[in-house]
Amino acid sequence: MLLRNDAQAALNEVEELCIEAADRFASSAKRSNDIVLGEEFKSLAERHNELALEIAEELRRMDDLPKMPDPDREAAVEVLSAVKEFFSGDAQATMLEELIIAETKLADAANAALKTTTSANVEKLLLKAQALAEAAKQRLATTPAR
């Protein structure tokens, strides 16, 4: 069993939420009927994946391993999102709402992790995660539902 300190556990959670957000954006890009919004979702998915890779590298430098994503959980989340969109009557509004929730979780986790770290490298990554999440939330909140 791998024992993690608080900083490693917090950073690992941020990395996991980056992957989750990236997966949600990629899935939303495929389901979006708006070509421009779909491309923006693809770009945000790439940015979240890149950050997750940077965090995974830092975790390895800390002699830790990033958690492996649970494919069954990811599939269940995607199916649940699609069902919510179908029954909502406004698929895009539901999609945007779920993406904002995912970004809020990421920003909150990065903020909490900042309180546990003493590493300048980790702090830089966490601030980057916060900035990415906040920028994405702001953009999603101003996207008109069509």
Short mmCIF file of N, CA and C in Angstrom, two decimals:
data_model
loop_
_atom_site.label_atom_id
_atom_site.label_comp_id
_atom_site.label_asym_id
_atom_site.label_seq_id
_atom_site.Cartn_x
_atom_site.Cartn_y
_atom_site.Cartn_z
N MET A 1 0.85 -1.18 0.00
CA MET A 1 0.00 0.00 0.00
C MET A 1 0.89 1.24 0.00
N LEU A 2 0.55 2.17 -0.84
CA LEU A 2 1.33 3.39 -0.97
C LEU A 2 0.81 4.43 0.02
N LEU A 3 1.70 4.95 0.84
CA LEU A 3 1.32 5.98 1.80
C LEU A 3 1.65 7.34 1.21
N ARG A 4 0.67 8.20 1.14
CA ARG A 4 0.85 9.54 0.60
C ARG A 4 0.75 10.55 1.71
N ASN A 5 1.54 11.62 1.56
CA ASN A 5 1.35 12.71 2.51
C ASN A 5 0.20 13.58 2.00
N ASP A 6 -0.20 14.56 2.78
CA ASP A 6 -1.36 15.39 2.42
C ASP A 6 -1.14 16.12 1.10
N ALA A 7 0.05 16.60 0.86
CA ALA A 7 0.34 17.33 -0.38
C ALA A 7 0.22 16.41 -1.58
N GLN A 8 0.73 15.20 -1.47
CA GLN A 8 0.64 14.25 -2.57
C GLN A 8 -0.81 13.87 -2.85
N ALA A 9 -1.57 13.61 -1.79
CA ALA A 9 -2.97 13.24 -1.96
C ALA A 9 -3.76 14.37 -2.60
N ALA A 10 -3.51 15.60 -2.17
CA ALA A 10 -4.22 16.75 -2.73
C ALA A 10 -3.84 16.96 -4.19
N LEU A 11 -2.56 16.85 -4.51
CA LEU A 11 -2.12 17.02 -5.90
C LEU A 11 -2.67 15.89 -6.77
N ASN A 12 -2.72 14.69 -6.24
CA ASN A 12 -3.27 13.57 -6.97
C ASN A 12 -4.74 13.80 -7.29
N GLU A 13 -5.47 14.38 -6.35
CA GLU A 13 -6.89 14.68 -6.59
C GLU A 13 -7.04 15.72 -7.71
N VAL A 14 -6.18 16.73 -7.71
CA VAL A 14 -6.24 17.75 -8.76
C VAL A 14 -5.95 17.11 -10.12
N GLU A 15 -4.97 16.22 -10.16
CA GLU A 15 -4.64 15.54 -11.42
C GLU A 15 -5.82 14.71 -11.90
N GLU A 16 -6.45 14.01 -10.99
CA GLU A 16 -7.61 13.19 -11.34
C GLU A 16 -8.77 14.05 -11.85
N LEU A 17 -8.99 15.20 -11.22
CA LEU A 17 -10.07 16.10 -11.67
C LEU A 17 -9.75 16.74 -13.01
N CYS A 18 -8.47 16.97 -13.30
CA CYS A 18 -8.07 17.47 -14.62
C CYS A 18 -8.43 16.45 -15.70
N ILE A 19 -8.14 15.19 -15.42
CA ILE A 19 -8.46 14.12 -16.37
C ILE A 19 -9.97 14.02 -16.54
N GLU A 20 -10.69 14.09 -15.44
CA GLU A 20 -12.15 14.01 -15.51
C GLU A 20 -12.72 15.16 -16.33
N ALA A 21 -12.22 16.37 -16.10
CA ALA A 21 -12.69 17.52 -16.86
C ALA A 21 -12.33 17.36 -18.34
N ALA A 22 -11.13 16.89 -18.63
CA ALA A 22 -10.71 16.68 -20.02
C ALA A 22 -11.65 15.68 -20.70
N ASP A 23 -11.97 14.60 -20.01
CA ASP A 23 -12.88 13.60 -20.58
C ASP A 23 -14.27 14.18 -20.83
N ARG A 24 -14.73 15.00 -19.89
CA ARG A 24 -16.05 15.62 -20.06
C ARG A 24 -16.06 16.59 -21.25
N PHE A 25 -14.99 17.37 -21.38
CA PHE A 25 -14.92 18.29 -22.51
C PHE A 25 -14.85 17.54 -23.83
N ALA A 26 -14.06 16.48 -23.88
CA ALA A 26 -13.94 15.69 -25.11
C ALA A 26 -15.29 15.06 -25.48
N SER A 27 -15.97 14.53 -24.49
CA SER A 27 -17.28 13.94 -24.72
C SER A 27 -18.29 15.00 -25.16
N SER A 28 -18.25 16.16 -24.52
CA SER A 28 -19.17 17.25 -24.88
C SER A 28 -18.89 17.76 -26.29
N ALA A 29 -17.62 17.76 -26.68
CA ALA A 29 -17.26 18.19 -28.04
C ALA A 29 -17.91 17.28 -29.07
N LYS A 30 -17.96 15.99 -28.78
CA LYS A 30 -18.57 15.04 -29.71
C LYS A 30 -20.08 15.20 -29.78
N ARG A 31 -20.70 15.56 -28.64
CA ARG A 31 -22.16 15.66 -28.59
C ARG A 31 -22.69 17.03 -28.95
N SER A 32 -21.83 18.03 -29.00
CA SER A 32 -22.30 19.39 -29.26
C SER A 32 -22.71 19.56 -30.71
N ASN A 33 -23.83 20.25 -30.90
CA ASN A 33 -24.30 20.55 -32.25
C ASN A 33 -23.69 21.84 -32.78
N ASP A 34 -23.03 22.59 -31.92
CA ASP A 34 -22.41 23.86 -32.28
C ASP A 34 -20.94 23.60 -32.62
N ILE A 35 -20.57 23.80 -33.88
CA ILE A 35 -19.21 23.50 -34.35
C ILE A 35 -18.17 24.32 -33.60
N VAL A 36 -18.42 25.61 -33.43
CA VAL A 36 -17.46 26.48 -32.75
C VAL A 36 -17.29 26.06 -31.29
N LEU A 37 -18.39 25.80 -30.63
CA LEU A 37 -18.35 25.37 -29.23
C LEU A 37 -17.66 24.01 -29.12
N GLY A 38 -17.93 23.12 -30.06
CA GLY A 38 -17.29 21.82 -30.07
C GLY A 38 -15.77 21.94 -30.18
N GLU A 39 -15.30 22.85 -31.02
CA GLU A 39 -13.85 23.08 -31.15
C GLU A 39 -13.27 23.66 -29.87
N GLU A 40 -14.02 24.53 -29.23
CA GLU A 40 -13.55 25.10 -27.96
C GLU A 40 -13.48 24.01 -26.89
N PHE A 41 -14.46 23.12 -26.87
CA PHE A 41 -14.43 22.00 -25.94
C PHE A 41 -13.22 21.12 -26.18
N LYS A 42 -12.89 20.86 -27.45
CA LYS A 42 -11.71 20.06 -27.79
C LYS A 42 -10.45 20.73 -27.27
N SER A 43 -10.37 22.05 -27.45
CA SER A 43 -9.20 22.80 -26.98
C SER A 43 -9.08 22.72 -25.46
N LEU A 44 -10.20 22.87 -24.77
CA LEU A 44 -10.18 22.79 -23.30
C LEU A 44 -9.82 21.37 -22.84
N ALA A 45 -10.27 20.37 -23.56
CA ALA A 45 -9.90 18.99 -23.22
C ALA A 45 -8.39 18.81 -23.34
N GLU A 46 -7.81 19.33 -24.40
CA GLU A 46 -6.36 19.24 -24.59
C GLU A 46 -5.60 19.96 -23.49
N ARG A 47 -6.06 21.15 -23.13
CA ARG A 47 -5.38 21.92 -22.07
C ARG A 47 -5.45 21.20 -20.73
N HIS A 48 -6.59 20.60 -20.43
CA HIS A 48 -6.72 19.85 -19.18
C HIS A 48 -5.83 18.60 -19.20
N ASN A 49 -5.77 17.91 -20.34
CA ASN A 49 -4.91 16.73 -20.45
C ASN A 49 -3.44 17.10 -20.29
N GLU A 50 -3.03 18.21 -20.91
CA GLU A 50 -1.64 18.66 -20.78
C GLU A 50 -1.29 18.97 -19.33
N LEU A 51 -2.20 19.64 -18.64
CA LEU A 51 -1.95 19.95 -17.23
C LEU A 51 -1.90 18.68 -16.40
N ALA A 52 -2.78 17.73 -16.68
CA ALA A 52 -2.77 16.46 -15.95
C ALA A 52 -1.43 15.75 -16.14
N LEU A 53 -0.88 15.80 -17.34
CA LEU A 53 0.43 15.19 -17.58
C LEU A 53 1.54 15.89 -16.80
N GLU A 54 1.48 17.22 -16.74
CA GLU A 54 2.47 17.97 -15.96
C GLU A 54 2.39 17.60 -14.48
N ILE A 55 1.16 17.47 -13.98
CA ILE A 55 0.97 17.12 -12.58
C ILE A 55 1.46 15.69 -12.32
N ALA A 56 1.17 14.79 -13.25
CA ALA A 56 1.64 13.40 -13.10
C ALA A 56 3.16 13.35 -13.04
N GLU A 57 3.83 14.15 -13.87
CA GLU A 57 5.30 14.22 -13.82
C GLU A 57 5.78 14.71 -12.46
N GLU A 58 5.11 15.72 -11.92
CA GLU A 58 5.50 16.25 -10.62
C GLU A 58 5.25 15.20 -9.52
N LEU A 59 4.17 14.47 -9.62
CA LEU A 59 3.91 13.41 -8.64
C LEU A 59 5.02 12.36 -8.67
N ARG A 60 5.48 12.04 -9.86
CA ARG A 60 6.58 11.06 -9.97
C ARG A 60 7.86 11.62 -9.35
N ARG A 61 8.09 12.91 -9.52
CA ARG A 61 9.26 13.54 -8.89
C ARG A 61 9.15 13.49 -7.36
N MET A 62 7.93 13.44 -6.86
CA MET A 62 7.68 13.37 -5.42
C MET A 62 7.70 11.91 -4.94
N ASP A 63 8.14 11.00 -5.81
CA ASP A 63 8.15 9.56 -5.51
C ASP A 63 6.75 9.01 -5.26
N ASP A 64 5.82 9.48 -6.03
CA ASP A 64 4.44 9.00 -5.96
C ASP A 64 4.03 8.63 -7.38
N LEU A 65 2.97 7.91 -7.50
CA LEU A 65 2.42 7.58 -8.80
C LEU A 65 1.03 8.17 -8.90
N PRO A 66 0.70 8.75 -10.05
CA PRO A 66 -0.67 9.26 -10.20
C PRO A 66 -1.67 8.09 -10.20
N LYS A 67 -2.85 8.35 -9.68
CA LYS A 67 -3.88 7.32 -9.68
C LYS A 67 -4.30 7.04 -11.11
N MET A 68 -4.61 5.81 -11.37
CA MET A 68 -5.09 5.43 -12.69
C MET A 68 -6.59 5.74 -12.76
N PRO A 69 -7.04 6.34 -13.85
CA PRO A 69 -8.47 6.60 -13.99
C PRO A 69 -9.26 5.29 -14.01
N ASP A 70 -10.47 5.35 -13.50
CA ASP A 70 -11.36 4.19 -13.48
C ASP A 70 -12.24 4.25 -14.72
N PRO A 71 -11.98 3.41 -15.73
CA PRO A 71 -12.75 3.48 -16.97
C PRO A 71 -14.24 3.20 -16.77
N ASP A 72 -14.58 2.33 -15.83
CA ASP A 72 -15.99 2.04 -15.58
C ASP A 72 -16.71 3.27 -15.02
N ARG A 73 -16.04 3.97 -14.11
CA ARG A 73 -16.62 5.19 -13.53
C ARG A 73 -16.78 6.26 -14.61
N GLU A 74 -15.76 6.40 -15.45
CA GLU A 74 -15.81 7.39 -16.53
C GLU A 74 -16.95 7.11 -17.49
N ALA A 75 -17.14 5.84 -17.84
CA ALA A 75 -18.23 5.47 -18.74
C ALA A 75 -19.58 5.75 -18.09
N ALA A 76 -19.70 5.44 -16.80
CA ALA A 76 -20.96 5.68 -16.10
C ALA A 76 -21.28 7.17 -16.05
N VAL A 77 -20.27 8.00 -15.80
CA VAL A 77 -20.47 9.45 -15.76
C VAL A 77 -20.92 9.96 -17.12
N GLU A 78 -20.31 9.44 -18.19
CA GLU A 78 -20.68 9.88 -19.54
C GLU A 78 -22.11 9.48 -19.88
N VAL A 79 -22.50 8.27 -19.53
CA VAL A 79 -23.87 7.81 -19.79
C VAL A 79 -24.86 8.64 -18.98
N LEU A 80 -24.55 8.89 -17.71
CA LEU A 80 -25.44 9.69 -16.87
C LEU A 80 -25.60 11.10 -17.44
N SER A 81 -24.52 11.69 -17.91
CA SER A 81 -24.59 13.02 -18.51
C SER A 81 -25.47 13.02 -19.75
N ALA A 82 -25.31 12.01 -20.59
CA ALA A 82 -26.12 11.92 -21.81
C ALA A 82 -27.60 11.75 -21.48
N VAL A 83 -27.90 10.96 -20.45
CA VAL A 83 -29.30 10.76 -20.04
C VAL A 83 -29.88 12.07 -19.51
N LYS A 84 -29.11 12.79 -18.69
CA LYS A 84 -29.58 14.07 -18.17
C LYS A 84 -29.86 15.04 -19.31
N GLU A 85 -28.96 15.09 -20.28
CA GLU A 85 -29.15 15.98 -21.43
C GLU A 85 -30.41 15.61 -22.19
N PHE A 86 -30.64 14.32 -22.39
CA PHE A 86 -31.79 13.85 -23.15
C PHE A 86 -33.10 14.26 -22.48
N PHE A 87 -33.18 14.06 -21.16
CA PHE A 87 -34.42 14.35 -20.46
C PHE A 87 -34.59 15.81 -20.09
N SER A 88 -33.54 16.59 -20.18
CA SER A 88 -33.65 18.00 -19.79
C SER A 88 -34.43 18.82 -20.80
N GLY A 89 -34.43 18.41 -22.04
CA GLY A 89 -35.08 19.21 -23.07
C GLY A 89 -34.16 20.28 -23.62
N ASP A 90 -33.10 20.57 -22.94
CA ASP A 90 -32.12 21.55 -23.39
C ASP A 90 -30.73 20.95 -23.15
N ALA A 91 -30.31 20.14 -24.10
CA ALA A 91 -29.07 19.38 -23.95
C ALA A 91 -27.86 20.29 -23.74
N GLN A 92 -27.78 21.38 -24.49
CA GLN A 92 -26.60 22.23 -24.37
C GLN A 92 -26.54 22.91 -23.01
N ALA A 93 -27.66 23.38 -22.50
CA ALA A 93 -27.67 24.02 -21.18
C ALA A 93 -27.25 23.03 -20.10
N THR A 94 -27.72 21.80 -20.20
CA THR A 94 -27.35 20.77 -19.22
C THR A 94 -25.86 20.45 -19.33
N MET A 95 -25.36 20.36 -20.57
CA MET A 95 -23.95 20.09 -20.81
C MET A 95 -23.08 21.19 -20.19
N LEU A 96 -23.46 22.44 -20.43
CA LEU A 96 -22.71 23.57 -19.89
C LEU A 96 -22.73 23.57 -18.36
N GLU A 97 -23.88 23.27 -17.79
CA GLU A 97 -24.02 23.23 -16.34
C GLU A 97 -23.10 22.16 -15.73
N GLU A 98 -23.06 20.99 -16.34
CA GLU A 98 -22.21 19.91 -15.82
C GLU A 98 -20.73 20.25 -15.96
N LEU A 99 -20.37 20.92 -17.04
CA LEU A 99 -18.98 21.32 -17.23
C LEU A 99 -18.57 22.37 -16.19
N ILE A 100 -19.46 23.28 -15.89
CA ILE A 100 -19.18 24.30 -14.86
C ILE A 100 -18.99 23.63 -13.51
N ILE A 101 -19.80 22.63 -13.20
CA ILE A 101 -19.66 21.90 -11.94
C ILE A 101 -18.30 21.20 -11.88
N ALA A 102 -17.88 20.58 -12.98
CA ALA A 102 -16.57 19.91 -13.02
C ALA A 102 -15.43 20.91 -12.82
N GLU A 103 -15.55 22.09 -13.43
CA GLU A 103 -14.51 23.12 -13.28
C GLU A 103 -14.50 23.68 -11.86
N THR A 104 -15.65 23.79 -11.25
CA THR A 104 -15.73 24.26 -9.86
C THR A 104 -15.03 23.28 -8.93
N LYS A 105 -15.24 21.99 -9.15
CA LYS A 105 -14.57 20.97 -8.34
C LYS A 105 -13.06 21.06 -8.51
N LEU A 106 -12.61 21.28 -9.74
CA LEU A 106 -11.18 21.39 -10.01
C LEU A 106 -10.59 22.61 -9.31
N ALA A 107 -11.25 23.76 -9.43
CA ALA A 107 -10.76 24.98 -8.79
C ALA A 107 -10.72 24.83 -7.27
N ASP A 108 -11.76 24.22 -6.70
CA ASP A 108 -11.81 24.01 -5.25
C ASP A 108 -10.69 23.07 -4.79
N ALA A 109 -10.46 22.00 -5.54
CA ALA A 109 -9.40 21.06 -5.17
C ALA A 109 -8.02 21.71 -5.27
N ALA A 110 -7.81 22.51 -6.30
CA ALA A 110 -6.53 23.21 -6.45
C ALA A 110 -6.33 24.19 -5.30
N ASN A 111 -7.38 24.89 -4.91
CA ASN A 111 -7.30 25.83 -3.79
C ASN A 111 -6.97 25.10 -2.49
N ALA A 112 -7.62 23.97 -2.26
CA ALA A 112 -7.35 23.18 -1.05
C ALA A 112 -5.92 22.64 -1.07
N ALA A 113 -5.47 22.20 -2.23
CA ALA A 113 -4.11 21.65 -2.35
C ALA A 113 -3.06 22.72 -2.10
N LEU A 114 -3.36 23.96 -2.48
CA LEU A 114 -2.40 25.05 -2.24
C LEU A 114 -2.08 25.20 -0.75
N LYS A 115 -3.02 24.85 0.08
CA LYS A 115 -2.84 24.98 1.54
C LYS A 115 -1.93 23.90 2.11
N THR A 116 -1.66 22.84 1.31
CA THR A 116 -0.87 21.73 1.83
C THR A 116 0.56 21.70 1.29
N THR A 117 0.86 22.52 0.29
CA THR A 117 2.16 22.39 -0.36
C THR A 117 3.18 23.42 0.12
N THR A 118 4.41 23.01 0.06
CA THR A 118 5.52 23.93 0.34
C THR A 118 6.46 24.00 -0.87
N SER A 119 6.10 23.29 -1.93
CA SER A 119 6.92 23.23 -3.13
C SER A 119 6.52 24.33 -4.12
N ALA A 120 7.52 25.05 -4.61
CA ALA A 120 7.25 26.10 -5.60
C ALA A 120 6.73 25.49 -6.91
N ASN A 121 7.26 24.32 -7.30
CA ASN A 121 6.80 23.67 -8.53
C ASN A 121 5.33 23.25 -8.42
N VAL A 122 4.98 22.68 -7.29
CA VAL A 122 3.60 22.26 -7.08
C VAL A 122 2.68 23.47 -7.01
N GLU A 123 3.12 24.50 -6.33
CA GLU A 123 2.30 25.71 -6.24
C GLU A 123 2.04 26.28 -7.64
N LYS A 124 3.04 26.30 -8.48
CA LYS A 124 2.89 26.80 -9.85
C LYS A 124 1.85 25.97 -10.61
N LEU A 125 1.89 24.65 -10.48
CA LEU A 125 0.92 23.79 -11.15
C LEU A 125 -0.49 24.00 -10.61
N LEU A 126 -0.60 24.17 -9.31
CA LEU A 126 -1.92 24.38 -8.71
C LEU A 126 -2.51 25.72 -9.12
N LEU A 127 -1.69 26.73 -9.19
CA LEU A 127 -2.17 28.04 -9.66
C LEU A 127 -2.59 27.96 -11.12
N LYS A 128 -1.87 27.17 -11.89
CA LYS A 128 -2.22 26.97 -13.30
C LYS A 128 -3.57 26.25 -13.40
N ALA A 129 -3.79 25.26 -12.54
CA ALA A 129 -5.06 24.53 -12.52
C ALA A 129 -6.21 25.46 -12.14
N GLN A 130 -5.97 26.29 -11.12
CA GLN A 130 -7.01 27.26 -10.71
C GLN A 130 -7.34 28.21 -11.86
N ALA A 131 -6.32 28.74 -12.50
CA ALA A 131 -6.54 29.70 -13.58
C ALA A 131 -7.28 29.05 -14.75
N LEU A 132 -6.90 27.84 -15.10
CA LEU A 132 -7.58 27.13 -16.19
C LEU A 132 -9.04 26.89 -15.85
N ALA A 133 -9.31 26.43 -14.63
CA ALA A 133 -10.68 26.16 -14.22
C ALA A 133 -11.52 27.43 -14.18
N GLU A 134 -10.96 28.49 -13.63
CA GLU A 134 -11.72 29.75 -13.54
C GLU A 134 -12.00 30.34 -14.92
N ALA A 135 -11.01 30.28 -15.81
CA ALA A 135 -11.21 30.80 -17.17
C ALA A 135 -12.27 29.97 -17.91
N ALA A 136 -12.21 28.65 -17.74
CA ALA A 136 -13.20 27.79 -18.38
C ALA A 136 -14.60 28.05 -17.82
N LYS A 137 -14.70 28.19 -16.50
CA LYS A 137 -16.01 28.49 -15.89
C LYS A 137 -16.59 29.79 -16.42
N GLN A 138 -15.74 30.80 -16.50
CA GLN A 138 -16.20 32.10 -16.98
C GLN A 138 -16.68 32.00 -18.43
N ARG A 139 -15.92 31.30 -19.25
CA ARG A 139 -16.30 31.14 -20.66
C ARG A 139 -17.61 30.35 -20.78
N LEU A 140 -17.72 29.29 -20.00
CA LEU A 140 -18.94 28.46 -20.06
C LEU A 140 -20.16 29.23 -19.57
N ALA A 141 -19.98 30.05 -18.55
CA ALA A 141 -21.09 30.81 -17.99
C ALA A 141 -21.61 31.86 -18.97
N THR A 142 -20.75 32.30 -19.88
CA THR A 142 -21.19 33.33 -20.85
C THR A 142 -21.58 32.73 -22.20
N THR A 143 -21.56 31.40 -22.29
CA THR A 143 -21.96 30.74 -23.53
C THR A 143 -23.47 30.63 -23.57
N PRO A 144 -24.09 31.17 -24.61
CA PRO A 144 -25.55 31.06 -24.69
C PRO A 144 -25.96 29.63 -25.00
N ALA A 145 -26.95 29.14 -24.29
CA ALA A 145 -27.49 27.81 -24.56
C ALA A 145 -28.38 27.91 -25.79
N ARG A 146 -28.15 27.02 -26.73
CA ARG A 146 -28.94 27.05 -27.99
C ARG A 146 -29.73 25.80 -28.14
#
